[in-house]
Amino acid sequence: MAMYNWEMAGMDWFSAALREGHGRLTESEERFKEAWQAKRTPDRAFQQAARRALGTEEP
């Protein structure tokens, strides 16, 4: 859950930065989005495996 919360906080920050027009986000926005999409499946697989290993699967 901590990993998920960390990722969501980063996404919230990124969204706020885009809305407010901070920095040079347009230079890295596409790269950021591609990387974020690419890591979703491995992240979920890791989280599921970790929950199984720790015995913390949600019902």
GROMACS .gro file of N, CA, C and O in nm:
model
  236
    1MET      N    1   0.082  -0.119   0.000
    1MET     CA    2   0.000   0.000   0.000
    1MET      C    3   0.087   0.127   0.000
    1MET      O    4   0.054   0.226  -0.063
    2ALA      N    5   0.200   0.118   0.069
    2ALA     CA    6   0.289   0.233   0.075
    2ALA      C    7   0.343   0.267  -0.064
    2ALA      O    8   0.355   0.384  -0.100
    3MET      N    9   0.376   0.164  -0.143
    3MET     CA   10   0.427   0.187  -0.278
    3MET      C   11   0.320   0.255  -0.364
    3MET      O   12   0.349   0.347  -0.440
    4TYR      N   13   0.197   0.208  -0.350
    4TYR     CA   14   0.086   0.267  -0.425
    4TYR      C   15   0.066   0.413  -0.384
    4TYR      O   16   0.051   0.500  -0.469
    5ASN      N   17   0.065   0.438  -0.255
    5ASN     CA   18   0.046   0.575  -0.205
    5ASN      C   19   0.157   0.667  -0.254
    5ASN      O   20   0.132   0.782  -0.291
    6TRP      N   21   0.280   0.615  -0.256
    6TRP     CA   22   0.393   0.693  -0.305
    6TRP      C   23   0.375   0.728  -0.452
    6TRP      O   24   0.395   0.841  -0.494
    7GLU      N   25   0.334   0.629  -0.530
    7GLU     CA   26   0.313   0.652  -0.672
    7GLU      C   27   0.200   0.753  -0.695
    7GLU      O   28   0.212   0.844  -0.778
    8MET      N   29   0.093   0.741  -0.622
    8MET     CA   30  -0.020   0.833  -0.639
    8MET      C   31   0.019   0.975  -0.597
    8MET      O   32  -0.023   1.072  -0.661
    9ALA      N   33   0.100   0.988  -0.493
    9ALA     CA   34   0.146   1.122  -0.453
    9ALA      C   35   0.228   1.185  -0.564
    9ALA      O   36   0.214   1.304  -0.594
   10GLY      N   37   0.314   1.105  -0.627
   10GLY     CA   38   0.393   1.156  -0.739
   10GLY      C   39   0.306   1.197  -0.856
   10GLY      O   40   0.330   1.300  -0.920
   11MET      N   41   0.204   1.119  -0.884
   11MET     CA   42   0.113   1.152  -0.994
   11MET      C   43   0.034   1.279  -0.961
   11MET      O   44   0.009   1.362  -1.049
   12ASP      N   45  -0.008   1.293  -0.837
   12ASP     CA   46  -0.079   1.415  -0.796
   12ASP      C   47   0.011   1.537  -0.812
   12ASP      O   48  -0.032   1.642  -0.859
   13TRP      N   49   0.138   1.521  -0.771
   13TRP     CA   50   0.232   1.632  -0.786
   13TRP      C   51   0.248   1.668  -0.933
   13TRP      O   52   0.246   1.784  -0.970
   14PHE      N   53   0.265   1.567  -1.016
   14PHE     CA   54   0.283   1.589  -1.159
   14PHE      C   55   0.163   1.661  -1.219
   14PHE      O   56   0.177   1.758  -1.294
   15SER      N   57   0.042   1.617  -1.182
   15SER     CA   58  -0.080   1.681  -1.232
   15SER      C   59  -0.088   1.827  -1.187
   15SER      O   60  -0.125   1.915  -1.266
   16ALA      N   61  -0.055   1.852  -1.061
   16ALA     CA   62  -0.059   1.989  -1.010
   16ALA      C   63   0.045   2.075  -1.081
   16ALA      O   64   0.017   2.191  -1.116
   17ALA      N   65   0.163   2.020  -1.104
   17ALA     CA   66   0.267   2.096  -1.174
   17ALA      C   67   0.222   2.130  -1.316
   17ALA      O   68   0.245   2.242  -1.363
   18LEU      N   69   0.158   2.037  -1.383
   18LEU     CA   70   0.106   2.065  -1.517
   18LEU      C   71   0.000   2.175  -1.513
   18LEU      O   72   0.002   2.267  -1.595
   19ARG      N   73  -0.093   2.165  -1.418
   19ARG     CA   74  -0.199   2.265  -1.407
   19ARG      C   75  -0.143   2.404  -1.380
   19ARG      O   76  -0.191   2.504  -1.434
   20GLU      N   77  -0.042   2.411  -1.294
   20GLU     CA   78   0.013   2.539  -1.254
   20GLU      C   79   0.117   2.593  -1.351
   20GLU      O   80   0.159   2.707  -1.340
   21GLY      N   81   0.161   2.510  -1.445
   21GLY     CA   82   0.257   2.554  -1.545
   21GLY      C   83   0.399   2.567  -1.494
   21GLY      O   84   0.475   2.650  -1.541
   22HIS      N   85   0.438   2.484  -1.397
   22HIS     CA   86   0.573   2.491  -1.341
   22HIS      C   87   0.673   2.414  -1.425
   22HIS      O   88   0.643   2.307  -1.477
   23GLY      N   89   0.792   2.465  -1.434
   23GLY     CA   90   0.903   2.395  -1.495
   23GLY      C   91   0.886   2.370  -1.644
   23GLY      O   92   0.802   2.430  -1.710
   24ARG      N   93   0.967   2.280  -1.694
   24ARG     CA   94   0.963   2.243  -1.836
   24ARG      C   95   0.905   2.104  -1.851
   24ARG      O   96   0.967   2.014  -1.904
   25LEU      N   97   0.787   2.088  -1.803
   25LEU     CA   98   0.726   1.955  -1.803
   25LEU      C   99   0.696   1.903  -1.943
   25LEU      O  100   0.697   1.783  -1.965
   26THR      N  101   0.671   1.994  -2.037
   26THR     CA  102   0.640   1.947  -2.172
   26THR      C  103   0.756   1.871  -2.232
   26THR      O  104   0.735   1.781  -2.313
   27GLU      N  105   0.879   1.902  -2.191
   27GLU     CA  106   0.996   1.831  -2.242
   27GLU      C  107   1.000   1.686  -2.196
   27GLU      O  108   1.056   1.601  -2.264
   28SER      N  109   0.945   1.657  -2.081
   28SER     CA  110   0.952   1.521  -2.028
   28SER      C  111   0.816   1.457  -2.007
   28SER      O  112   0.809   1.342  -1.967
   29GLU      N  113   0.709   1.528  -2.037
   29GLU     CA  114   0.575   1.476  -2.011
   29GLU      C  115   0.550   1.343  -2.084
   29GLU      O  116   0.504   1.247  -2.022
   30GLU      N  117   0.581   1.335  -2.211
   30GLU     CA  118   0.555   1.213  -2.287
   30GLU      C  119   0.639   1.097  -2.233
   30GLU      O  120   0.590   0.986  -2.215
   31ARG      N  121   0.765   1.125  -2.205
   31ARG     CA  122   0.855   1.022  -2.150
   31ARG      C  123   0.804   0.973  -2.015
   31ARG      O  124   0.804   0.853  -1.985
   32PHE      N  125   0.760   1.066  -1.930
   32PHE     CA  126   0.707   1.032  -1.799
   32PHE      C  127   0.584   0.942  -1.813
   32PHE      O  128   0.572   0.839  -1.748
   33LYS      N  129   0.492   0.981  -1.900
   33LYS     CA  130   0.369   0.903  -1.919
   33LYS      C  131   0.399   0.764  -1.973
   33LYS      O  132   0.339   0.666  -1.930
   34GLU      N  133   0.491   0.754  -2.069
   34GLU     CA  134   0.527   0.623  -2.124
   34GLU      C  135   0.588   0.534  -2.017
   34GLU      O  136   0.556   0.416  -2.007
   35ALA      N  137   0.679   0.590  -1.937
   35ALA     CA  138   0.742   0.513  -1.831
   35ALA      C  139   0.640   0.470  -1.727
   35ALA      O  140   0.643   0.356  -1.677
   36TRP      N  141   0.549   0.557  -1.693
   36TRP     CA  142   0.446   0.525  -1.595
   36TRP      C  143   0.358   0.411  -1.645
   36TRP      O  144   0.332   0.316  -1.572
   37GLN      N  145   0.316   0.418  -1.769
   37GLN     CA  146   0.234   0.310  -1.825
   37GLN      C  147   0.312   0.179  -1.831
   37GLN      O  148   0.257   0.073  -1.801
   38ALA      N  149   0.438   0.185  -1.868
   38ALA     CA  150   0.520   0.065  -1.882
   38ALA      C  151   0.541  -0.007  -1.750
   38ALA      O  152   0.555  -0.129  -1.746
   39LYS      N  153   0.544   0.068  -1.640
   39LYS     CA  154   0.572   0.005  -1.511
   39LYS      C  155   0.447  -0.042  -1.438
   39LYS      O  156   0.456  -0.111  -1.338
   40ARG      N  157   0.331  -0.009  -1.487
   40ARG     CA  158   0.208  -0.047  -1.417
   40ARG      C  159   0.193  -0.198  -1.402
   40ARG      O  160   0.165  -0.247  -1.292
   41THR      N  161   0.210  -0.274  -1.510
   41THR     CA  162   0.193  -0.419  -1.504
   41THR      C  163   0.297  -0.484  -1.412
   41THR      O  164   0.260  -0.562  -1.324
   42PRO      N  165   0.427  -0.452  -1.427
   42PRO     CA  166   0.525  -0.511  -1.333
   42PRO      C  167   0.500  -0.469  -1.188
   42PRO      O  168   0.518  -0.550  -1.096
   43ASP      N  169   0.458  -0.345  -1.165
   43ASP     CA  170   0.428  -0.300  -1.029
   43ASP      C  171   0.316  -0.383  -0.967
   43ASP      O  172   0.326  -0.427  -0.852
   44ARG      N  173   0.211  -0.403  -1.043
   44ARG     CA  174   0.098  -0.480  -0.991
   44ARG      C  175   0.138  -0.624  -0.963
   44ARG      O  176   0.099  -0.681  -0.862
   45ALA      N  177   0.216  -0.683  -1.052
   45ALA     CA  178   0.263  -0.821  -1.031
   45ALA      C  179   0.348  -0.829  -0.905
   45ALA      O  180   0.332  -0.922  -0.824
   46PHE      N  181   0.436  -0.732  -0.885
   46PHE     CA  182   0.519  -0.730  -0.765
   46PHE      C  183   0.434  -0.715  -0.640
   46PHE      O  184   0.454  -0.785  -0.541
   47GLN      N  185   0.339  -0.625  -0.644
   47GLN     CA  186   0.253  -0.602  -0.527
   47GLN      C  187   0.174  -0.728  -0.493
   47GLN      O  188   0.162  -0.764  -0.375
   48GLN      N  189   0.121  -0.796  -0.593
   48GLN     CA  190   0.046  -0.918  -0.567
   48GLN      C  191   0.135  -1.026  -0.508
   48GLN      O  192   0.097  -1.094  -0.411
   49ALA      N  193   0.254  -1.042  -0.564
   49ALA     CA  194   0.347  -1.142  -0.513
   49ALA      C  195   0.390  -1.110  -0.370
   49ALA      O  196   0.398  -1.199  -0.285
   50ALA      N  197   0.414  -0.983  -0.343
   50ALA     CA  198   0.453  -0.942  -0.207
   50ALA      C  199   0.341  -0.968  -0.108
   50ALA      O  200   0.366  -1.018   0.002
   51ARG      N  201   0.218  -0.936  -0.146
   51ARG     CA  202   0.105  -0.961  -0.056
   51ARG      C  203   0.088  -1.109  -0.028
   51ARG      O  204   0.062  -1.150   0.085
   52ARG      N  205   0.105  -1.192  -0.132
   52ARG     CA  206   0.095  -1.338  -0.112
   52ARG      C  207   0.206  -1.384  -0.018
   52ARG      O  208   0.181  -1.463   0.075
   53ALA      N  209   0.329  -1.339  -0.041
   53ALA     CA  210   0.442  -1.381   0.040
   53ALA      C  211   0.428  -1.338   0.185
   53ALA      O  212   0.469  -1.409   0.277
   54LEU      N  213   0.369  -1.220   0.205
   54LEU     CA  214   0.352  -1.167   0.341
   54LEU      C  215   0.222  -1.211   0.407
   54LEU      O  216   0.199  -1.182   0.523
   55GLY      N  217   0.138  -1.277   0.328
   55GLY     CA  218   0.010  -1.322   0.383
   55GLY      C  219  -0.086  -1.206   0.410
   55GLY      O  220  -0.164  -1.211   0.503
   56THR      N  221  -0.078  -1.104   0.329
   56THR     CA  222  -0.163  -0.987   0.351
   56THR      C  223  -0.263  -0.965   0.236
   56THR      O  224  -0.308  -0.854   0.214
   57GLU      N  225  -0.298  -1.074   0.165
   57GLU     CA  226  -0.396  -1.064   0.058
   57GLU      C  227  -0.528  -1.012   0.115
   57GLU      O  228  -0.571  -1.053   0.223
   58GLU      N  229  -0.586  -0.921   0.041
   58GLU     CA  230  -0.717  -0.868   0.082
   58GLU      C  231  -0.824  -0.967   0.039
   58GLU      O  232  -0.813  -1.027  -0.068
   59PRO      N  233  -0.928  -0.984   0.121
   59PRO     CA  234  -1.035  -1.080   0.084
   59PRO      C  235  -1.111  -1.039  -0.041
   59PRO      O  236  -1.113  -0.931  -0.083
   0.00000   0.00000   0.00000
